[in-house]
Amino acid sequence: MAARTTYHHGDLKAALVDAGVAAASEGGEAAVGLNRLAAGLGVSASAAYRHFPEGLEDLLVAVGNVARRRLAERLALRISEVAPSQDAATDARRRFRASGRAYVEYVLEEPGLFQVANRHDRGRLPDADPFGVLESCIADLVSAGVLDEARRPDAATAAWAAVHGLAVLLTEGPLRRLPPDRRDRAVERTLDMVEAGL
Amino acid sequence: MAARTTYHHGDLKAALVDAGVAAASEGGEAAVGLNRLAAGLGVSASAAYRHFPEGLEDLLVAVGNVARRRLAERLALRISEVAPSQDAATDARRRFRASGRAYVEYVLEEPGLFQVANRHDRGRLPDADPFGVLESCIADLVSAGVLDEARRPDAATAAWAAVHGLAVLLTEGPLRRLPPDRRDRAVERTLDMVEAGL
DNA sequence: AGGGTCGTGTGAACGATGTCAACATCGATG
DNA sequence: CATCGATGTTGACATCGTTCACACGACCCT
């Protein structure tokens, strides 16, 4: 956006990632183009290759990392907002449920970023790891006595699959046009299933 | 592939869809290009636009329809293979479980086609409707007394989300490189959750 | 049989994409 | 102050989706 006065940009890499995040936010992966973004920053396309050696894919991974970090932060936020009660078991359950709701909430807010996050992933990062957040929720369930230790293996995977699948279906999938009330109902129904079935 | 002797191709539309299916099967959506496919058939690119007025997107939808039909057929096949017992309830449960397993099975076999099926969907078709198959499994569960009528709303959605999400995570997602035994364990664990939680 | 019509395929062109190699410029370091 | 490495530019290439004017030919109608 902002035209540039100096020959060197200053921090082109960060600027490209920011622009990529903005583009992905509206328009999804298809809107993230190296030429377009560079032009938008008043910079030639090939300049980007200095900062993303493997080209577009590298940039998409970087954008995806931002998206994953934001998602993880949203999960942590919603979990932290759960008002503690006297019962550790119901607290753990509520936090677990809040994380699932927050997942869908974020994805509905930022479907484009979610798309990039899914499609360009090079493994877990400590500060951008939504799955890690979910795993600690599961650990809480175990230590609160809600979930049996024997049932812990793959419990996080199963829960993740349910919530992730729902998010995909609701944004890119056939449930795209579900009205908000039916959407919420589907979310709660799915969380019911997970909570009862884990 | 096969060069053509006559000026007219005969059935270019079907040939393009076939080639698109083959290309998507290895290489996913990115491998489905109008120019490449047309050239492969010894035909100019613009010829394709006679049969797919909206261009590439139309072709991708057609390929997706094939993929959805095959998936639905696979589900129906695996359901039909369940040996009936004396108990209608356990039969319904087994068929339901078989459908979930079949879903993952197919997606692992044809991740590229699954990708196209997900990303280019213009609504349910009677002969290519995996969700419809799942819905009738749920209906079976209800009529067999396994699932309470009151819990039927959105039950299919929740179950679908879990299985779909798992399939996505196992093919395009972070669970991509899970070894087969751990993969199977995750599938069974997820089906356990769905069955117990629905 | 002859002639017209409409479905189908061709050729060339346009703009946009990702990518690369050769060159230009700046800032920091000796 | 000179040099050198990091950073940005220019220009080019192949490929992509798409469109338009044109060419072919199978079929129908008289």
Short mmCIF file of C-alpha atoms (C1' of nucleotides) in Angstrom, two decimals:
data_model
loop_
_atom_site.label_atom_id
_atom_site.label_comp_id
_atom_site.label_asym_id
_atom_site.label_seq_id
_atom_site.Cartn_x
_atom_site.Cartn_y
_atom_site.Cartn_z
CA MET A 1 0.00 0.00 0.00
CA ALA A 2 2.34 2.69 1.31
CA ALA A 3 4.70 3.70 -1.47
CA ARG A 4 8.35 3.51 -0.62
CA THR A 5 10.96 6.22 -0.75
CA THR A 6 14.17 4.34 -0.05
CA TYR A 7 15.66 1.78 -2.38
CA HIS A 8 15.57 -0.84 0.31
CA HIS A 9 12.23 -1.58 1.79
CA GLY A 10 13.23 -2.07 5.38
CA ASP A 11 11.39 -5.23 6.25
CA LEU A 12 9.97 -6.63 3.08
CA LYS A 13 9.56 -10.12 4.45
CA ALA A 14 7.25 -9.05 7.25
CA ALA A 15 5.41 -6.70 4.90
CA LEU A 16 4.81 -9.54 2.46
CA VAL A 17 3.54 -11.83 5.17
CA ASP A 18 1.24 -9.10 6.45
CA ALA A 19 -0.07 -8.45 2.97
CA GLY A 20 -0.47 -12.18 2.46
CA VAL A 21 -2.46 -12.48 5.66
CA ALA A 22 -4.69 -9.62 4.59
CA ALA A 23 -5.18 -11.11 1.15
CA ALA A 24 -5.91 -14.57 2.51
CA SER A 25 -8.33 -13.10 5.00
CA GLU A 26 -10.51 -12.00 2.13
CA GLY A 27 -10.23 -14.32 -0.83
CA GLY A 28 -8.47 -17.27 0.71
CA GLU A 29 -5.49 -19.02 -0.78
CA ALA A 30 -6.33 -17.99 -4.33
CA ALA A 31 -5.88 -14.33 -3.40
CA VAL A 32 -2.31 -14.85 -2.23
CA GLY A 33 -0.16 -14.22 -5.29
CA LEU A 34 3.47 -13.27 -5.23
CA ASN A 35 3.26 -10.82 -8.11
CA ARG A 36 0.15 -9.10 -6.83
CA LEU A 37 1.39 -8.75 -3.29
CA ALA A 38 4.78 -7.45 -4.38
CA ALA A 39 3.15 -4.95 -6.70
CA GLY A 40 0.88 -3.84 -3.91
CA LEU A 41 3.93 -3.04 -1.85
CA GLY A 42 5.53 -1.18 -4.73
CA VAL A 43 8.21 -3.82 -5.12
CA SER A 44 9.20 -6.10 -7.96
CA ALA A 45 8.05 -9.70 -7.81
CA SER A 46 11.51 -11.17 -7.82
CA ALA A 47 12.45 -9.24 -4.69
CA ALA A 48 10.22 -11.62 -2.78
CA TYR A 49 12.44 -14.54 -3.68
CA ARG A 50 15.22 -13.08 -1.54
CA HIS A 51 13.05 -13.67 1.51
CA PHE A 52 11.15 -16.78 0.45
CA PRO A 53 13.70 -19.00 -1.25
CA GLU A 54 11.18 -21.60 -2.31
CA GLY A 55 8.86 -18.99 -3.68
CA LEU A 56 5.14 -18.83 -3.16
CA GLU A 57 4.91 -21.98 -1.09
CA ASP A 58 7.22 -20.47 1.51
CA LEU A 59 5.06 -17.38 1.76
CA LEU A 60 1.92 -19.46 2.10
CA VAL A 61 3.50 -21.43 4.91
CA ALA A 62 4.38 -18.18 6.66
CA VAL A 63 0.82 -16.93 6.27
CA GLY A 64 -0.43 -20.27 7.52
CA ASN A 65 1.79 -19.95 10.59
CA VAL A 66 0.22 -16.61 11.42
CA ALA A 67 -3.22 -18.14 11.00
CA ARG A 68 -2.35 -21.09 13.22
CA ARG A 69 -0.92 -18.81 15.85
CA ARG A 70 -4.05 -16.69 15.89
CA LEU A 71 -6.21 -19.78 16.11
CA ALA A 72 -4.19 -21.11 19.02
CA GLU A 73 -4.44 -17.74 20.74
CA ARG A 74 -8.19 -17.71 20.26
CA LEU A 75 -8.50 -21.15 21.78
CA ALA A 76 -6.37 -20.14 24.76
CA LEU A 77 -8.39 -16.97 25.22
CA ARG A 78 -11.76 -18.71 25.25
CA ILE A 79 -10.44 -21.37 27.58
CA SER A 80 -9.15 -18.75 29.97
CA GLU A 81 -12.51 -17.02 29.96
CA VAL A 82 -14.30 -20.00 31.46
CA ALA A 83 -15.37 -19.01 34.95
CA PRO A 84 -14.11 -21.56 37.44
CA SER A 85 -16.63 -23.34 39.64
CA GLN A 86 -16.20 -25.60 42.65
CA ASP A 87 -16.02 -28.77 40.62
CA ALA A 88 -12.77 -29.46 38.81
CA ALA A 89 -14.46 -32.02 36.57
CA THR A 90 -17.10 -29.67 35.23
CA ASP A 91 -14.46 -26.98 34.84
CA ALA A 92 -12.34 -29.24 32.70
CA ARG A 93 -15.36 -30.18 30.67
CA ARG A 94 -16.34 -26.56 30.18
CA ARG A 95 -12.86 -25.60 29.09
CA PHE A 96 -12.77 -28.47 26.64
CA ARG A 97 -16.09 -27.41 25.20
CA ALA A 98 -15.00 -23.81 25.04
CA SER A 99 -11.98 -24.78 23.00
CA GLY A 100 -14.16 -26.59 20.48
CA ARG A 101 -16.53 -23.69 20.20
CA ALA A 102 -13.63 -21.28 19.84
CA TYR A 103 -12.20 -23.36 17.00
CA VAL A 104 -15.39 -23.09 14.98
CA GLU A 105 -15.80 -19.48 15.99
CA TYR A 106 -12.40 -18.53 14.63
CA VAL A 107 -12.78 -20.51 11.44
CA LEU A 108 -16.11 -18.86 10.71
CA GLU A 109 -14.51 -15.48 11.27
CA GLU A 110 -11.48 -16.18 9.12
CA PRO A 111 -12.29 -18.89 6.61
CA GLY A 112 -9.63 -17.71 4.19
CA LEU A 113 -6.86 -17.83 6.76
CA PHE A 114 -8.08 -21.20 7.94
CA GLN A 115 -7.84 -22.49 4.39
CA VAL A 116 -4.23 -21.43 4.09
CA ALA A 117 -3.45 -22.77 7.56
CA ASN A 118 -4.73 -26.19 6.55
CA ARG A 119 -3.21 -26.46 3.15
CA HIS A 120 0.28 -25.21 3.94
CA ASP A 121 1.53 -26.73 7.11
CA ARG A 122 5.09 -27.79 7.80
CA GLY A 123 4.57 -29.17 11.23
CA ARG A 124 3.87 -27.93 14.69
CA LEU A 125 5.38 -24.74 16.02
CA PRO A 126 5.51 -24.10 19.77
CA ASP A 127 3.75 -20.73 19.56
CA ALA A 128 1.30 -21.69 16.83
CA ASP A 129 -0.05 -25.07 17.79
CA PRO A 130 -3.82 -25.32 18.14
CA PHE A 131 -3.57 -29.07 18.48
CA GLY A 132 -1.26 -28.63 21.45
CA VAL A 133 -3.89 -26.51 23.14
CA LEU A 134 -6.46 -29.21 22.58
CA GLU A 135 -4.09 -31.83 23.91
CA SER A 136 -3.65 -29.98 27.18
CA CYS A 137 -7.43 -29.74 27.47
CA ILE A 138 -7.56 -33.50 27.15
CA ALA A 139 -4.82 -33.83 29.73
CA ASP A 140 -6.96 -31.70 32.03
CA LEU A 141 -9.90 -34.00 31.44
CA VAL A 142 -7.77 -36.94 32.46
CA SER A 143 -6.38 -35.36 35.59
CA ALA A 144 -9.85 -34.17 36.58
CA GLY A 145 -11.03 -37.75 36.34
CA VAL A 146 -13.46 -37.08 33.52
CA LEU A 147 -11.56 -39.13 30.97
CA ASP A 148 -10.09 -42.48 31.82
CA GLU A 149 -6.35 -42.83 31.35
CA ALA A 150 -6.91 -45.92 29.23
CA ARG A 151 -9.01 -43.95 26.77
CA ARG A 152 -6.48 -41.19 26.38
CA PRO A 153 -4.62 -42.49 23.33
CA ASP A 154 -5.94 -40.81 20.18
CA ALA A 155 -8.60 -39.01 22.18
CA ALA A 156 -7.23 -35.67 21.07
CA THR A 157 -7.11 -36.88 17.49
CA ALA A 158 -10.73 -37.96 17.58
CA ALA A 159 -11.91 -34.72 19.15
CA TRP A 160 -9.83 -32.69 16.79
CA ALA A 161 -11.20 -34.58 13.81
CA ALA A 162 -14.76 -33.84 14.82
CA VAL A 163 -14.27 -30.14 15.38
CA HIS A 164 -11.98 -29.69 12.42
CA GLY A 165 -14.32 -31.57 10.14
CA LEU A 166 -17.24 -29.51 11.29
CA ALA A 167 -15.31 -26.32 10.67
CA VAL A 168 -14.38 -27.47 7.17
CA LEU A 169 -17.92 -28.47 6.31
CA LEU A 170 -19.28 -25.18 7.62
CA THR A 171 -16.89 -22.98 5.68
CA GLU A 172 -15.68 -24.63 2.49
CA GLY A 173 -18.05 -27.56 2.50
CA PRO A 174 -21.67 -28.41 1.83
CA LEU A 175 -22.82 -26.86 5.11
CA ARG A 176 -21.56 -23.52 3.86
CA ARG A 177 -25.00 -21.97 3.60
CA LEU A 178 -26.46 -23.20 6.84
CA PRO A 179 -28.27 -20.38 8.67
CA PRO A 180 -26.57 -19.26 11.88
CA ASP A 181 -29.08 -20.84 14.27
CA ARG A 182 -28.84 -24.23 12.61
CA ARG A 183 -25.11 -23.79 12.53
CA ASP A 184 -24.93 -23.25 16.26
CA ARG A 185 -27.17 -26.22 16.81
CA ALA A 186 -24.85 -28.38 14.72
CA VAL A 187 -21.85 -27.15 16.68
CA GLU A 188 -23.43 -27.93 20.04
CA ARG A 189 -24.66 -31.28 18.78
CA THR A 190 -21.17 -32.17 17.63
CA LEU A 191 -19.64 -31.07 20.91
CA ASP A 192 -22.24 -33.16 22.72
CA MET A 193 -21.18 -36.14 20.71
CA VAL A 194 -17.52 -35.59 21.42
CA GLU A 195 -18.01 -34.99 25.11
CA ALA A 196 -20.25 -38.02 25.53
CA GLY A 197 -18.22 -40.26 23.29
CA LEU A 198 -14.67 -39.54 24.27
CA MET B 1 -3.49 -40.08 -25.13
CA ALA B 2 -4.80 -41.81 -28.21
CA ALA B 3 -4.30 -39.52 -31.20
CA ARG B 4 -7.40 -38.75 -33.14
CA THR B 5 -8.07 -39.33 -36.82
CA THR B 6 -11.38 -37.58 -37.39
CA TYR B 7 -11.83 -33.84 -37.09
CA HIS B 8 -14.49 -34.29 -34.47
CA HIS B 9 -13.50 -36.14 -31.39
CA GLY B 10 -16.66 -38.11 -30.76
CA ASP B 11 -17.16 -37.55 -27.07
CA LEU B 12 -14.70 -34.95 -25.94
CA LYS B 13 -16.65 -34.05 -22.83
CA ALA B 14 -16.50 -37.55 -21.40
CA ALA B 15 -12.88 -37.88 -22.47
CA LEU B 16 -11.97 -34.66 -20.65
CA VAL B 17 -13.75 -35.76 -17.50
CA ASP B 18 -12.00 -39.12 -17.65
CA ALA B 19 -8.64 -37.47 -18.15
CA GLY B 20 -9.45 -35.05 -15.34
CA VAL B 21 -10.29 -37.90 -13.02
CA ALA B 22 -7.04 -39.63 -13.89
CA ALA B 23 -5.06 -36.45 -13.38
CA ALA B 24 -6.74 -35.65 -10.08
CA SER B 25 -6.18 -39.20 -8.92
CA GLU B 26 -2.48 -38.58 -9.03
CA GLY B 27 -1.62 -34.98 -8.28
CA GLY B 28 -4.91 -33.70 -6.91
CA GLU B 29 -6.58 -30.52 -8.00
CA ALA B 30 -3.36 -28.86 -9.08
CA ALA B 31 -2.87 -31.52 -11.75
CA VAL B 32 -6.19 -30.76 -13.41
CA GLY B 33 -5.42 -28.15 -16.04
CA LEU B 34 -7.52 -27.43 -19.07
CA ASN B 35 -4.61 -26.85 -21.40
CA ARG B 36 -2.72 -29.92 -20.30
CA LEU B 37 -5.70 -32.23 -20.46
CA ALA B 38 -6.75 -30.96 -23.88
CA ALA B 39 -3.23 -31.33 -25.21
CA GLY B 40 -3.09 -34.84 -23.80
CA LEU B 41 -6.15 -35.69 -25.85
CA GLY B 42 -4.66 -34.12 -28.97
CA VAL B 43 -7.18 -31.33 -28.93
CA SER B 44 -6.89 -27.59 -28.66
CA ALA B 45 -7.58 -25.99 -25.30
CA SER B 46 -10.44 -23.88 -26.52
CA ALA B 47 -12.34 -26.94 -27.67
CA ALA B 48 -12.98 -27.72 -24.01
CA TYR B 49 -14.99 -24.55 -23.59
CA ARG B 50 -17.68 -25.94 -25.88
CA HIS B 51 -18.42 -28.57 -23.28
CA PHE B 52 -17.63 -26.66 -20.09
CA PRO B 53 -19.07 -23.19 -20.58
CA GLU B 54 -17.69 -21.84 -17.34
CA GLY B 55 -14.28 -23.24 -18.07
CA LEU B 56 -12.09 -25.07 -15.61
CA GLU B 57 -14.46 -24.79 -12.69
CA ASP B 58 -17.10 -26.71 -14.62
CA LEU B 59 -14.65 -29.48 -15.35
CA LEU B 60 -13.56 -29.66 -11.73
CA VAL B 61 -17.16 -29.95 -10.63
CA ALA B 62 -17.65 -32.78 -13.09
CA VAL B 63 -14.54 -34.54 -11.78
CA GLY B 64 -15.79 -33.95 -8.25
CA ASN B 65 -19.11 -35.53 -9.13
CA VAL B 66 -17.34 -38.65 -10.30
CA ALA B 67 -15.35 -38.73 -7.08
CA ARG B 68 -18.46 -38.28 -4.95
CA ARG B 69 -20.27 -41.00 -6.84
CA ARG B 70 -17.39 -43.40 -6.33
CA LEU B 71 -17.25 -42.55 -2.66
CA ALA B 72 -20.97 -43.12 -2.26
CA GLU B 73 -20.64 -46.43 -4.08
CA ARG B 74 -17.82 -47.48 -1.81
CA LEU B 75 -19.87 -46.69 1.26
CA ALA B 76 -22.83 -48.63 -0.10
CA LEU B 77 -20.60 -51.56 -0.95
CA ARG B 78 -19.01 -51.83 2.48
CA ILE B 79 -22.38 -51.44 4.15
CA SER B 80 -23.81 -54.22 2.03
CA GLU B 81 -20.92 -56.47 2.94
CA VAL B 82 -21.79 -56.47 6.63
CA ALA B 83 -22.96 -59.98 7.48
CA PRO B 84 -26.35 -59.81 9.15
CA SER B 85 -26.73 -61.28 12.62
CA GLN B 86 -29.80 -61.98 14.73
CA ASP B 87 -29.80 -58.58 16.38
CA ALA B 88 -31.07 -55.66 14.34
CA ALA B 89 -29.44 -53.18 16.70
CA THR B 90 -25.93 -54.55 16.36
CA ASP B 91 -26.45 -54.89 12.63
CA ALA B 92 -27.34 -51.22 12.35
CA ARG B 93 -24.34 -50.34 14.47
CA ARG B 94 -22.02 -52.45 12.35
CA ARG B 95 -23.29 -50.95 9.13
CA PHE B 96 -22.85 -47.49 10.53
CA ARG B 97 -19.31 -48.28 11.54
CA ALA B 98 -18.60 -49.88 8.19
CA SER B 99 -19.67 -46.71 6.42
CA GLY B 100 -17.27 -44.63 8.48
CA ARG B 101 -14.42 -47.01 7.86
CA ALA B 102 -15.23 -47.07 4.16
CA TYR B 103 -15.15 -43.29 4.02
CA VAL B 104 -11.62 -43.17 5.36
CA GLU B 105 -10.63 -46.16 3.28
CA TYR B 106 -11.69 -44.48 0.06
CA VAL B 107 -10.11 -41.16 0.92
CA LEU B 108 -6.80 -42.82 1.69
CA GLU B 109 -6.99 -44.62 -1.64
CA GLU B 110 -7.87 -41.53 -3.63
CA PRO B 111 -6.73 -38.43 -1.79
CA GLY B 112 -6.51 -36.40 -4.99
CA LEU B 113 -10.06 -37.17 -6.03
CA PHE B 114 -11.27 -36.50 -2.51
CA GLN B 115 -9.64 -33.09 -2.65
CA VAL B 116 -11.47 -32.17 -5.83
CA ALA B 117 -14.71 -33.60 -4.47
CA ASN B 118 -14.50 -31.35 -1.44
CA ARG B 119 -13.43 -28.18 -3.14
CA HIS B 120 -15.81 -28.22 -6.08
CA ASP B 121 -19.26 -29.15 -4.97
CA ARG B 122 -22.46 -27.71 -6.33
CA GLY B 123 -24.83 -29.58 -4.11
CA ARG B 124 -26.14 -33.08 -3.67
CA LEU B 125 -26.79 -35.34 -6.61
CA PRO B 126 -29.05 -38.37 -6.19
CA ASP B 127 -26.48 -40.84 -7.53
CA ALA B 128 -23.45 -39.18 -5.94
CA ASP B 129 -24.43 -38.42 -2.38
CA PRO B 130 -22.22 -39.89 0.33
CA PHE B 131 -24.01 -37.85 2.96
CA GLY B 132 -27.28 -39.39 1.91
CA VAL B 133 -25.83 -42.84 2.51
CA LEU B 134 -24.74 -41.79 5.97
CA GLU B 135 -28.17 -40.35 6.67
CA SER B 136 -29.85 -43.63 5.88
CA CYS B 137 -27.43 -45.36 8.22
CA ILE B 138 -28.54 -42.97 10.93
CA ALA B 139 -32.16 -43.64 10.06
CA ASP B 140 -31.41 -47.34 10.48
CA LEU B 141 -29.93 -46.67 13.89
CA VAL B 142 -33.10 -44.88 14.90
CA SER B 143 -35.45 -47.54 13.65
CA ALA B 144 -33.32 -50.23 15.29
CA GLY B 145 -33.73 -48.40 18.58
CA VAL B 146 -30.03 -47.65 18.94
CA LEU B 147 -30.41 -43.92 18.55
CA ASP B 148 -33.19 -42.03 20.22
CA GLU B 149 -35.49 -40.11 17.94
CA ALA B 150 -34.91 -36.97 20.00
CA ARG B 151 -31.20 -37.13 19.29
CA ARG B 152 -31.60 -37.53 15.56
CA PRO B 153 -31.38 -33.86 14.55
CA ASP B 154 -27.86 -33.08 13.39
CA ALA B 155 -26.70 -36.55 14.33
CA ALA B 156 -25.67 -37.19 10.74
CA THR B 157 -23.89 -33.86 10.62
CA ALA B 158 -21.90 -34.62 13.76
CA ALA B 159 -20.93 -38.08 12.59
CA TRP B 160 -20.05 -36.80 9.17
CA ALA B 161 -17.91 -34.05 10.65
CA ALA B 162 -15.90 -36.54 12.68
CA VAL B 163 -15.23 -38.93 9.83
CA HIS B 164 -14.68 -36.21 7.28
CA GLY B 165 -12.36 -34.32 9.55
CA LEU B 166 -10.37 -37.43 10.25
CA ALA B 167 -10.09 -38.15 6.54
CA VAL B 168 -8.88 -34.61 5.88
CA LEU B 169 -6.33 -34.72 8.67
CA LEU B 170 -5.04 -38.08 7.50
CA THR B 171 -4.59 -37.11 3.87
CA GLU B 172 -3.97 -33.38 3.46
CA GLY B 173 -3.45 -32.54 7.11
CA PRO B 174 -0.92 -32.92 9.88
CA LEU B 175 -1.68 -36.61 10.33
CA ARG B 176 -0.49 -37.20 6.79
CA ARG B 177 2.55 -39.19 7.80
CA LEU B 178 0.99 -41.35 10.47
CA PRO B 179 2.07 -44.98 10.06
CA PRO B 180 -0.72 -47.33 8.98
CA ASP B 181 -1.16 -49.04 12.32
CA ARG B 182 -1.50 -45.79 14.22
CA ARG B 183 -3.79 -44.60 11.49
CA ASP B 184 -6.11 -47.54 11.93
CA ARG B 185 -6.07 -47.03 15.67
CA ALA B 186 -7.07 -43.41 15.20
CA VAL B 187 -9.88 -44.41 12.89
CA GLU B 188 -11.27 -46.97 15.32
CA ARG B 189 -10.89 -44.57 18.20
CA THR B 190 -12.80 -41.90 16.32
CA LEU B 191 -15.53 -44.36 15.36
CA ASP B 192 -15.72 -45.40 19.01
CA MET B 193 -16.25 -41.82 19.98
CA VAL B 194 -18.96 -41.29 17.40
CA GLU B 195 -20.77 -44.49 18.22
CA ALA B 196 -20.68 -43.85 21.95
CA GLY B 197 -21.44 -40.17 21.70
CA LEU B 198 -24.19 -39.99 19.15
"C1'" DA C 1 -29.02 -34.93 -54.23
"C1'" DG C 2 -28.11 -30.12 -52.75
"C1'" DG C 3 -27.67 -26.61 -49.57
"C1'" DG C 4 -27.85 -24.64 -45.21
"C1'" DT C 5 -27.24 -24.81 -40.25
"C1'" DC C 6 -25.41 -25.72 -36.04
"C1'" DG C 7 -22.40 -28.28 -33.16
"C1'" DT C 8 -17.61 -28.94 -32.70
"C1'" DG C 9 -12.58 -28.06 -33.13
"C1'" DT C 10 -8.50 -24.66 -34.60
"C1'" DG C 11 -5.42 -20.75 -34.29
"C1'" DA C 12 -3.87 -16.81 -32.46
"C1'" DA C 13 -3.97 -13.65 -28.99
"C1'" DC C 14 -4.33 -11.41 -24.13
"C1'" DG C 15 -3.37 -10.88 -19.36
"C1'" DA C 16 -1.72 -13.01 -15.25
"C1'" DT C 17 0.84 -16.26 -12.93
"C1'" DG C 18 5.43 -18.43 -10.79
"C1'" DT C 19 10.16 -18.49 -11.52
"C1'" DC C 20 14.92 -17.43 -12.76
"C1'" DA C 21 19.33 -15.08 -14.24
"C1'" DA C 22 21.95 -10.94 -14.87
"C1'" DC C 23 22.47 -6.44 -13.29
"C1'" DA C 24 22.01 -2.32 -9.95
"C1'" DT C 25 22.08 -0.23 -5.55
"C1'" DC C 26 22.53 0.42 -0.78
"C1'" DG C 27 24.53 -0.12 4.01
"C1'" DA C 28 27.62 -1.92 6.99
"C1'" DT C 29 32.24 -3.68 7.81
"C1'" DG C 30 37.12 -3.90 7.03
"C1'" DC D 1 37.24 5.14 2.02
"C1'" DA D 2 36.79 0.88 -0.57
"C1'" DT D 3 34.69 -3.41 -0.71
"C1'" DC D 4 31.31 -6.85 -0.23
"C1'" DG D 5 27.08 -8.98 0.95
"C1'" DA D 6 22.31 -8.16 1.29
"C1'" DT D 7 18.56 -6.44 -1.06
"C1'" DG D 8 15.82 -4.76 -5.11
"C1'" DT D 9 15.20 -4.19 -10.50
"C1'" DT D 10 14.80 -5.50 -15.21
"C1'" DG D 11 13.74 -8.58 -18.49
"C1'" DA D 12 12.69 -12.94 -19.99
"C1'" DC D 13 10.43 -17.64 -20.15
"C1'" DA D 14 6.93 -21.18 -19.74
"C1'" DT D 15 2.39 -22.09 -18.38
"C1'" DC D 16 -2.08 -21.04 -17.22
"C1'" DG D 17 -7.24 -19.70 -18.07
"C1'" DT D 18 -9.91 -17.43 -21.29
"C1'" DT D 19 -11.81 -15.33 -25.55
"C1'" DC D 20 -12.59 -14.41 -30.42
"C1'" DA D 21 -12.81 -15.04 -35.27
"C1'" DC D 22 -12.64 -18.69 -38.23
"C1'" DA D 23 -12.80 -23.79 -40.29
"C1'" DC D 24 -14.69 -28.11 -40.61
"C1'" DG D 25 -18.31 -31.59 -41.05
"C1'" DA D 26 -22.47 -34.24 -39.64
"C1'" DC D 27 -27.11 -33.91 -40.08
"C1'" DC D 28 -31.82 -32.07 -41.53
"C1'" DC D 29 -34.92 -30.07 -44.88
"C1'" DT D 30 -36.47 -29.30 -49.18
#
